[in-house]
Amino acid sequence: MKKTIIIISLILQFPLLAGCVHGIFHSHPKGAEKSTFIRALEENTSQCRQSIDKTTLPNIRDKIFWTSGLSEPTLAMQTDTSYIQEKEKSEIAKLYQLVDFCQSIYRRTVTSFINDEYGEYFKNHLLSKHQNLNDLNGGMITYGAYNQKEVELSKQLISDLQLLNEKYPAQVRQQSTPYNLTYPNPFTTQRVTSRLMQFLFLDFILYLPMLIL
């Protein structure tokens, strides 16, 4: 009789305990870590914007959309057929420094909160942005072509990161086989970390278009 009472008591308590674990598991990614990540990205963007605004660019500021404070080029910027002039080259040199600064702080934040592999995509993105600047600075492309390419690079970064994110669930699926009847504990540290990373990444994808560079 005593054993029966104990068993009934445990059964009644189990849903409550399971609910607590479930609540902790799902609330954590949406709690402090998640909001801290977004705040860090917002701070990065603010620092980047301030650096651009403080840089003296009298000759090219209105020719390049991200130096003008725009998230995408105007029609005039996309169709600008002018090439770099000698007086503008010193200002283009400053753009390299701005791109380096903005990309480095974004990369550090993403690497810190998610992982190194996501950060590496910013490194590759930086190389592509440098190449676009090289083409503009070398007189190989117009300002219009430069602005159009910058839009393409941003879209490519988003696409690359989305594909990278899809790789992680695929890896989890590959670990399961038809003969594996052992179900892993969904609340292990590895699983929680993976789920947290996915929540962070989804927020990051939504926030990414608002990043300046």
Short mmCIF file of N, CA and C in Angstrom, two decimals, residues 50-195:
data_model
loop_
_atom_site.label_atom_id
_atom_site.label_comp_id
_atom_site.label_asym_id
_atom_site.label_seq_id
_atom_site.Cartn_x
_atom_site.Cartn_y
_atom_site.Cartn_z
N GLN A 50 28.99 55.19 -36.42
CA GLN A 50 29.70 56.35 -35.90
C GLN A 50 31.05 56.53 -36.59
N SER A 51 31.75 55.43 -36.82
CA SER A 51 33.05 55.50 -37.49
C SER A 51 32.91 56.03 -38.91
N ILE A 52 31.87 55.60 -39.60
CA ILE A 52 31.64 56.07 -40.97
C ILE A 52 31.28 57.56 -40.97
N ASP A 53 30.39 57.94 -40.05
CA ASP A 53 29.95 59.35 -39.99
C ASP A 53 31.08 60.30 -39.64
N LYS A 54 32.04 59.82 -38.84
CA LYS A 54 33.15 60.69 -38.41
C LYS A 54 34.25 60.79 -39.46
N THR A 55 34.23 59.91 -40.44
CA THR A 55 35.27 59.90 -41.47
C THR A 55 35.00 60.98 -42.52
N THR A 56 36.01 61.73 -42.85
CA THR A 56 35.87 62.80 -43.84
C THR A 56 35.90 62.23 -45.25
N LEU A 57 34.73 62.31 -45.92
CA LEU A 57 34.60 61.77 -47.28
C LEU A 57 33.80 62.75 -48.16
N PRO A 58 34.31 63.95 -48.36
CA PRO A 58 33.53 64.97 -49.09
C PRO A 58 33.25 64.64 -50.55
N ASN A 59 34.12 63.86 -51.17
CA ASN A 59 33.98 63.62 -52.61
C ASN A 59 33.21 62.36 -52.98
N ILE A 60 33.17 61.39 -52.06
CA ILE A 60 32.55 60.11 -52.43
C ILE A 60 31.36 59.71 -51.56
N ARG A 61 31.09 60.47 -50.50
CA ARG A 61 30.04 60.05 -49.56
C ARG A 61 28.70 59.86 -50.27
N ASP A 62 28.37 60.74 -51.20
CA ASP A 62 27.08 60.64 -51.89
C ASP A 62 27.09 59.65 -53.05
N LYS A 63 28.25 59.04 -53.32
CA LYS A 63 28.35 58.10 -54.44
C LYS A 63 28.22 56.65 -54.00
N ILE A 64 28.51 56.39 -52.73
CA ILE A 64 28.48 55.01 -52.21
C ILE A 64 27.40 54.93 -51.14
N PHE A 65 26.47 54.01 -51.32
CA PHE A 65 25.26 54.02 -50.50
C PHE A 65 25.53 53.81 -49.01
N TRP A 66 26.46 52.92 -48.65
CA TRP A 66 26.64 52.66 -47.21
C TRP A 66 27.37 53.79 -46.50
N THR A 67 28.11 54.62 -47.23
CA THR A 67 28.72 55.79 -46.60
C THR A 67 27.69 56.91 -46.44
N SER A 68 26.59 56.82 -47.20
CA SER A 68 25.53 57.83 -47.12
C SER A 68 24.50 57.50 -46.04
N GLY A 69 24.69 56.34 -45.38
CA GLY A 69 23.74 55.95 -44.33
C GLY A 69 22.54 55.18 -44.86
N LEU A 70 22.62 54.72 -46.12
CA LEU A 70 21.52 53.97 -46.73
C LEU A 70 21.76 52.48 -46.61
N SER A 71 20.68 51.71 -46.54
CA SER A 71 20.80 50.25 -46.48
C SER A 71 20.88 49.64 -47.87
N GLU A 72 20.50 50.40 -48.89
CA GLU A 72 20.62 49.95 -50.26
C GLU A 72 20.78 51.17 -51.17
N PRO A 73 21.41 51.01 -52.33
CA PRO A 73 21.67 52.17 -53.20
C PRO A 73 20.41 52.69 -53.87
N THR A 74 20.40 53.98 -54.12
CA THR A 74 19.32 54.58 -54.90
C THR A 74 19.53 54.21 -56.37
N LEU A 75 18.54 54.50 -57.19
CA LEU A 75 18.67 54.22 -58.63
C LEU A 75 19.85 54.99 -59.22
N ALA A 76 20.02 56.23 -58.77
CA ALA A 76 21.13 57.06 -59.27
C ALA A 76 22.47 56.44 -58.90
N MET A 77 22.57 55.89 -57.70
CA MET A 77 23.82 55.26 -57.26
C MET A 77 24.10 53.98 -58.04
N GLN A 78 23.05 53.23 -58.37
CA GLN A 78 23.22 51.99 -59.11
C GLN A 78 23.59 52.22 -60.58
N THR A 79 23.20 53.37 -61.10
CA THR A 79 23.44 53.65 -62.52
C THR A 79 24.54 54.69 -62.74
N ASP A 80 25.27 55.02 -61.68
CA ASP A 80 26.36 56.01 -61.78
C ASP A 80 27.46 55.44 -62.69
N THR A 81 27.73 56.14 -63.78
CA THR A 81 28.72 55.66 -64.76
C THR A 81 30.10 56.29 -64.58
N SER A 82 30.27 57.06 -63.51
CA SER A 82 31.56 57.72 -63.30
C SER A 82 32.57 56.77 -62.69
N TYR A 83 33.85 56.97 -63.04
CA TYR A 83 34.96 56.19 -62.48
C TYR A 83 35.67 57.04 -61.43
N ILE A 84 36.50 56.41 -60.65
CA ILE A 84 37.22 57.10 -59.60
C ILE A 84 38.12 58.19 -60.18
N GLN A 85 38.20 59.32 -59.49
CA GLN A 85 39.09 60.41 -59.88
C GLN A 85 40.27 60.44 -58.92
N GLU A 86 41.32 61.07 -59.33
CA GLU A 86 42.54 61.10 -58.53
C GLU A 86 42.30 61.68 -57.13
N LYS A 87 41.48 62.72 -57.06
CA LYS A 87 41.23 63.39 -55.78
C LYS A 87 40.43 62.50 -54.81
N GLU A 88 39.83 61.44 -55.35
CA GLU A 88 39.00 60.57 -54.53
C GLU A 88 39.77 59.38 -53.95
N LYS A 89 40.96 59.14 -54.44
CA LYS A 89 41.69 57.93 -54.06
C LYS A 89 42.07 57.90 -52.57
N SER A 90 42.37 59.06 -52.02
CA SER A 90 42.70 59.09 -50.59
C SER A 90 41.49 58.74 -49.74
N GLU A 91 40.29 59.05 -50.24
CA GLU A 91 39.07 58.72 -49.51
C GLU A 91 38.73 57.23 -49.64
N ILE A 92 39.02 56.67 -50.81
CA ILE A 92 38.81 55.24 -51.00
C ILE A 92 39.70 54.45 -50.03
N ALA A 93 40.91 54.97 -49.80
CA ALA A 93 41.83 54.31 -48.87
C ALA A 93 41.22 54.24 -47.47
N LYS A 94 40.43 55.25 -47.10
CA LYS A 94 39.78 55.25 -45.79
C LYS A 94 38.67 54.20 -45.72
N LEU A 95 38.08 53.89 -46.88
CA LEU A 95 37.01 52.91 -46.90
C LEU A 95 37.52 51.53 -46.52
N TYR A 96 38.75 51.21 -46.92
CA TYR A 96 39.34 49.93 -46.54
C TYR A 96 39.38 49.80 -45.02
N GLN A 97 39.77 50.87 -44.36
CA GLN A 97 39.87 50.85 -42.90
C GLN A 97 38.49 50.70 -42.25
N LEU A 98 37.49 51.39 -42.83
CA LEU A 98 36.13 51.30 -42.30
C LEU A 98 35.57 49.89 -42.45
N VAL A 99 35.78 49.31 -43.63
CA VAL A 99 35.30 47.94 -43.88
C VAL A 99 35.98 46.97 -42.92
N ASP A 100 37.28 47.12 -42.74
CA ASP A 100 38.03 46.24 -41.82
C ASP A 100 37.47 46.34 -40.40
N PHE A 101 37.24 47.57 -39.97
CA PHE A 101 36.77 47.80 -38.60
C PHE A 101 35.39 47.17 -38.39
N CYS A 102 34.45 47.47 -39.28
CA CYS A 102 33.08 46.98 -39.12
C CYS A 102 33.02 45.46 -39.21
N GLN A 103 33.71 44.90 -40.18
CA GLN A 103 33.68 43.46 -40.35
C GLN A 103 34.31 42.72 -39.16
N SER A 104 35.36 43.30 -38.61
CA SER A 104 36.06 42.64 -37.51
C SER A 104 35.19 42.59 -36.25
N ILE A 105 34.46 43.66 -35.96
CA ILE A 105 33.64 43.65 -34.75
C ILE A 105 32.43 42.73 -34.92
N TYR A 106 31.86 42.70 -36.11
CA TYR A 106 30.76 41.76 -36.36
C TYR A 106 31.25 40.32 -36.24
N ARG A 107 32.43 40.07 -36.82
CA ARG A 107 32.97 38.70 -36.80
C ARG A 107 33.25 38.25 -35.38
N ARG A 108 33.81 39.13 -34.57
CA ARG A 108 34.11 38.77 -33.18
C ARG A 108 32.83 38.42 -32.41
N THR A 109 31.79 39.20 -32.62
CA THR A 109 30.53 38.96 -31.91
C THR A 109 29.90 37.64 -32.34
N VAL A 110 29.84 37.40 -33.64
CA VAL A 110 29.22 36.17 -34.14
C VAL A 110 30.03 34.95 -33.71
N THR A 111 31.35 35.07 -33.76
CA THR A 111 32.21 33.96 -33.33
C THR A 111 32.02 33.67 -31.85
N SER A 112 31.91 34.71 -31.05
CA SER A 112 31.78 34.57 -29.61
C SER A 112 30.45 33.92 -29.22
N PHE A 113 29.36 34.33 -29.86
CA PHE A 113 28.04 33.84 -29.47
C PHE A 113 27.64 32.56 -30.19
N ILE A 114 28.09 32.36 -31.42
CA ILE A 114 27.67 31.18 -32.17
C ILE A 114 28.85 30.22 -32.29
N ASN A 115 29.71 30.39 -33.28
CA ASN A 115 30.92 29.56 -33.35
C ASN A 115 31.88 30.10 -34.40
N ASP A 116 33.07 29.51 -34.48
CA ASP A 116 34.12 29.99 -35.37
C ASP A 116 33.72 29.91 -36.83
N GLU A 117 32.96 28.87 -37.17
CA GLU A 117 32.64 28.67 -38.59
C GLU A 117 31.78 29.81 -39.13
N TYR A 118 30.84 30.29 -38.33
CA TYR A 118 30.04 31.44 -38.76
C TYR A 118 30.92 32.67 -38.91
N GLY A 119 31.85 32.84 -37.99
CA GLY A 119 32.77 33.98 -38.05
C GLY A 119 33.64 33.95 -39.28
N GLU A 120 34.01 32.74 -39.73
CA GLU A 120 34.85 32.60 -40.92
C GLU A 120 34.16 33.14 -42.16
N TYR A 121 32.84 33.07 -42.20
CA TYR A 121 32.13 33.58 -43.36
C TYR A 121 32.25 35.10 -43.46
N PHE A 122 32.39 35.77 -42.31
CA PHE A 122 32.62 37.20 -42.34
C PHE A 122 34.03 37.50 -42.87
N LYS A 123 34.96 36.63 -42.56
CA LYS A 123 36.31 36.79 -43.06
C LYS A 123 36.33 36.69 -44.58
N ASN A 124 35.62 35.70 -45.12
CA ASN A 124 35.52 35.55 -46.57
C ASN A 124 34.78 36.74 -47.20
N HIS A 125 33.76 37.20 -46.50
CA HIS A 125 32.99 38.35 -46.97
C HIS A 125 33.89 39.60 -47.05
N LEU A 126 34.75 39.75 -46.06
CA LEU A 126 35.68 40.87 -46.04
C LEU A 126 36.60 40.85 -47.26
N LEU A 127 37.10 39.70 -47.63
CA LEU A 127 37.98 39.57 -48.80
C LEU A 127 37.24 39.98 -50.07
N SER A 128 35.98 39.59 -50.17
CA SER A 128 35.18 39.95 -51.34
C SER A 128 34.94 41.46 -51.40
N LYS A 129 34.70 42.06 -50.25
CA LYS A 129 34.47 43.51 -50.21
C LYS A 129 35.75 44.27 -50.55
N HIS A 130 36.88 43.73 -50.12
CA HIS A 130 38.17 44.34 -50.49
C HIS A 130 38.39 44.27 -51.99
N GLN A 131 38.04 43.14 -52.58
CA GLN A 131 38.22 42.98 -54.03
C GLN A 131 37.34 43.97 -54.79
N ASN A 132 36.14 44.19 -54.30
CA ASN A 132 35.24 45.16 -54.94
C ASN A 132 35.82 46.57 -54.86
N LEU A 133 36.40 46.89 -53.69
CA LEU A 133 37.06 48.19 -53.54
C LEU A 133 38.29 48.30 -54.44
N ASN A 134 39.03 47.19 -54.57
CA ASN A 134 40.21 47.19 -55.45
C ASN A 134 39.81 47.50 -56.89
N ASP A 135 38.71 46.91 -57.33
CA ASP A 135 38.24 47.14 -58.69
C ASP A 135 37.83 48.59 -58.90
N LEU A 136 37.17 49.16 -57.88
CA LEU A 136 36.77 50.57 -57.98
C LEU A 136 37.99 51.47 -57.95
N ASN A 137 38.89 51.21 -57.03
CA ASN A 137 40.10 52.04 -56.87
C ASN A 137 41.02 51.93 -58.07
N GLY A 138 41.00 50.79 -58.74
CA GLY A 138 41.85 50.60 -59.91
C GLY A 138 41.25 51.09 -61.20
N GLY A 139 40.05 51.64 -61.12
CA GLY A 139 39.41 52.18 -62.32
C GLY A 139 38.83 51.10 -63.23
N MET A 140 38.63 49.90 -62.71
CA MET A 140 38.10 48.80 -63.53
C MET A 140 36.58 48.78 -63.56
N ILE A 141 35.94 49.38 -62.56
CA ILE A 141 34.49 49.44 -62.53
C ILE A 141 34.03 50.84 -62.16
N THR A 142 32.79 51.14 -62.46
CA THR A 142 32.20 52.44 -62.12
C THR A 142 31.66 52.40 -60.69
N TYR A 143 31.26 53.57 -60.20
CA TYR A 143 30.63 53.62 -58.88
C TYR A 143 29.31 52.84 -58.87
N GLY A 144 28.59 52.90 -59.99
CA GLY A 144 27.34 52.16 -60.10
C GLY A 144 27.56 50.66 -59.98
N ALA A 145 28.57 50.17 -60.67
CA ALA A 145 28.89 48.74 -60.62
C ALA A 145 29.34 48.34 -59.22
N TYR A 146 30.08 49.23 -58.56
CA TYR A 146 30.53 48.95 -57.20
C TYR A 146 29.33 48.78 -56.27
N ASN A 147 28.38 49.72 -56.33
CA ASN A 147 27.20 49.67 -55.47
C ASN A 147 26.37 48.42 -55.73
N GLN A 148 26.21 48.06 -56.98
CA GLN A 148 25.45 46.86 -57.31
C GLN A 148 26.13 45.61 -56.75
N LYS A 149 27.44 45.56 -56.86
CA LYS A 149 28.19 44.42 -56.35
C LYS A 149 28.07 44.31 -54.83
N GLU A 150 28.06 45.45 -54.14
CA GLU A 150 27.92 45.43 -52.68
C GLU A 150 26.59 44.81 -52.25
N VAL A 151 25.55 45.09 -53.01
CA VAL A 151 24.24 44.50 -52.72
C VAL A 151 24.30 42.99 -52.92
N GLU A 152 24.95 42.56 -54.00
CA GLU A 152 25.10 41.13 -54.28
C GLU A 152 25.89 40.42 -53.17
N LEU A 153 26.94 41.07 -52.68
CA LEU A 153 27.77 40.48 -51.63
C LEU A 153 26.97 40.29 -50.34
N SER A 154 26.13 41.26 -50.01
CA SER A 154 25.31 41.15 -48.80
C SER A 154 24.33 39.99 -48.92
N LYS A 155 23.72 39.86 -50.08
CA LYS A 155 22.78 38.76 -50.30
C LYS A 155 23.50 37.42 -50.26
N GLN A 156 24.71 37.39 -50.79
CA GLN A 156 25.48 36.16 -50.80
C GLN A 156 25.86 35.74 -49.38
N LEU A 157 26.20 36.71 -48.54
CA LEU A 157 26.54 36.42 -47.15
C LEU A 157 25.35 35.79 -46.43
N ILE A 158 24.17 36.37 -46.62
CA ILE A 158 22.97 35.83 -45.99
C ILE A 158 22.71 34.41 -46.46
N SER A 159 22.84 34.20 -47.77
CA SER A 159 22.62 32.87 -48.36
C SER A 159 23.62 31.85 -47.82
N ASP A 160 24.89 32.24 -47.75
CA ASP A 160 25.93 31.33 -47.24
C ASP A 160 25.68 30.94 -45.79
N LEU A 161 25.28 31.90 -44.97
CA LEU A 161 25.03 31.63 -43.56
C LEU A 161 23.79 30.76 -43.38
N GLN A 162 22.78 30.95 -44.23
CA GLN A 162 21.59 30.10 -44.15
C GLN A 162 21.94 28.65 -44.50
N LEU A 163 22.75 28.47 -45.53
CA LEU A 163 23.18 27.12 -45.90
C LEU A 163 24.01 26.48 -44.79
N LEU A 164 24.84 27.29 -44.15
CA LEU A 164 25.65 26.78 -43.04
C LEU A 164 24.77 26.34 -41.89
N ASN A 165 23.72 27.10 -41.61
CA ASN A 165 22.82 26.75 -40.53
C ASN A 165 22.08 25.45 -40.81
N GLU A 166 21.76 25.20 -42.08
CA GLU A 166 21.05 23.98 -42.46
C GLU A 166 21.94 22.75 -42.28
N LYS A 167 23.23 22.95 -42.29
CA LYS A 167 24.17 21.83 -42.18
C LYS A 167 24.10 21.17 -40.81
N TYR A 168 23.84 21.94 -39.76
CA TYR A 168 23.86 21.39 -38.40
C TYR A 168 22.70 20.42 -38.15
N PRO A 169 21.46 20.76 -38.50
CA PRO A 169 20.40 19.75 -38.36
C PRO A 169 20.68 18.51 -39.19
N ALA A 170 21.29 18.67 -40.37
CA ALA A 170 21.62 17.53 -41.23
C ALA A 170 22.61 16.60 -40.54
N GLN A 171 23.56 17.18 -39.83
CA GLN A 171 24.55 16.38 -39.11
C GLN A 171 23.88 15.56 -38.00
N VAL A 172 22.90 16.14 -37.34
CA VAL A 172 22.19 15.43 -36.27
C VAL A 172 21.41 14.25 -36.86
N ARG A 173 20.77 14.47 -38.02
CA ARG A 173 20.00 13.40 -38.67
C ARG A 173 20.91 12.25 -39.10
N GLN A 174 22.10 12.59 -39.58
CA GLN A 174 23.03 11.57 -40.05
C GLN A 174 23.51 10.67 -38.92
N GLN A 175 23.46 11.16 -37.69
CA GLN A 175 23.92 10.37 -36.54
C GLN A 175 22.94 9.25 -36.20
N SER A 176 21.67 9.38 -36.65
CA SER A 176 20.66 8.38 -36.37
C SER A 176 20.61 7.36 -37.50
N THR A 177 20.46 6.09 -37.17
CA THR A 177 20.35 5.02 -38.17
C THR A 177 19.11 4.20 -37.87
N PRO A 178 18.61 3.39 -38.85
CA PRO A 178 17.43 2.55 -38.58
C PRO A 178 17.67 1.53 -37.48
N TYR A 179 18.93 1.23 -37.20
CA TYR A 179 19.25 0.21 -36.20
C TYR A 179 19.55 0.81 -34.83
N ASN A 180 19.56 2.15 -34.79
CA ASN A 180 19.86 2.82 -33.53
C ASN A 180 18.56 3.10 -32.79
N LEU A 181 18.26 2.30 -31.79
CA LEU A 181 17.03 2.45 -31.04
C LEU A 181 17.25 3.18 -29.73
N THR A 182 18.46 3.72 -29.53
CA THR A 182 18.77 4.46 -28.31
C THR A 182 18.50 5.94 -28.58
N TYR A 183 17.58 6.49 -27.86
CA TYR A 183 17.21 7.89 -28.07
C TYR A 183 18.00 8.78 -27.12
N PRO A 184 18.74 9.74 -27.67
CA PRO A 184 19.57 10.60 -26.80
C PRO A 184 18.72 11.51 -25.93
N ASN A 185 19.26 11.85 -24.80
CA ASN A 185 18.60 12.77 -23.88
C ASN A 185 18.54 14.16 -24.53
N PRO A 186 17.34 14.72 -24.77
CA PRO A 186 17.24 16.03 -25.45
C PRO A 186 17.72 17.18 -24.59
N PHE A 187 18.00 16.91 -23.31
CA PHE A 187 18.39 18.00 -22.43
C PHE A 187 19.88 17.97 -22.08
N THR A 188 20.67 17.24 -22.87
CA THR A 188 22.10 17.23 -22.63
C THR A 188 22.68 18.59 -22.97
N THR A 189 23.87 18.87 -22.46
CA THR A 189 24.52 20.16 -22.71
C THR A 189 24.71 20.39 -24.20
N GLN A 190 25.09 19.33 -24.93
CA GLN A 190 25.32 19.48 -26.36
C GLN A 190 24.05 19.89 -27.08
N ARG A 191 22.92 19.24 -26.73
CA ARG A 191 21.65 19.57 -27.37
C ARG A 191 21.21 20.99 -27.04
N VAL A 192 21.33 21.36 -25.76
CA VAL A 192 20.94 22.70 -25.35
C VAL A 192 21.78 23.73 -26.07
N THR A 193 23.08 23.49 -26.18
CA THR A 193 23.97 24.42 -26.87
C THR A 193 23.59 24.54 -28.34
N SER A 194 23.28 23.39 -28.97
CA SER A 194 22.90 23.39 -30.37
C SER A 194 21.61 24.16 -30.57
N ARG A 195 20.61 23.92 -29.69
CA ARG A 195 19.34 24.62 -29.81
C ARG A 195 19.52 26.12 -29.57
#
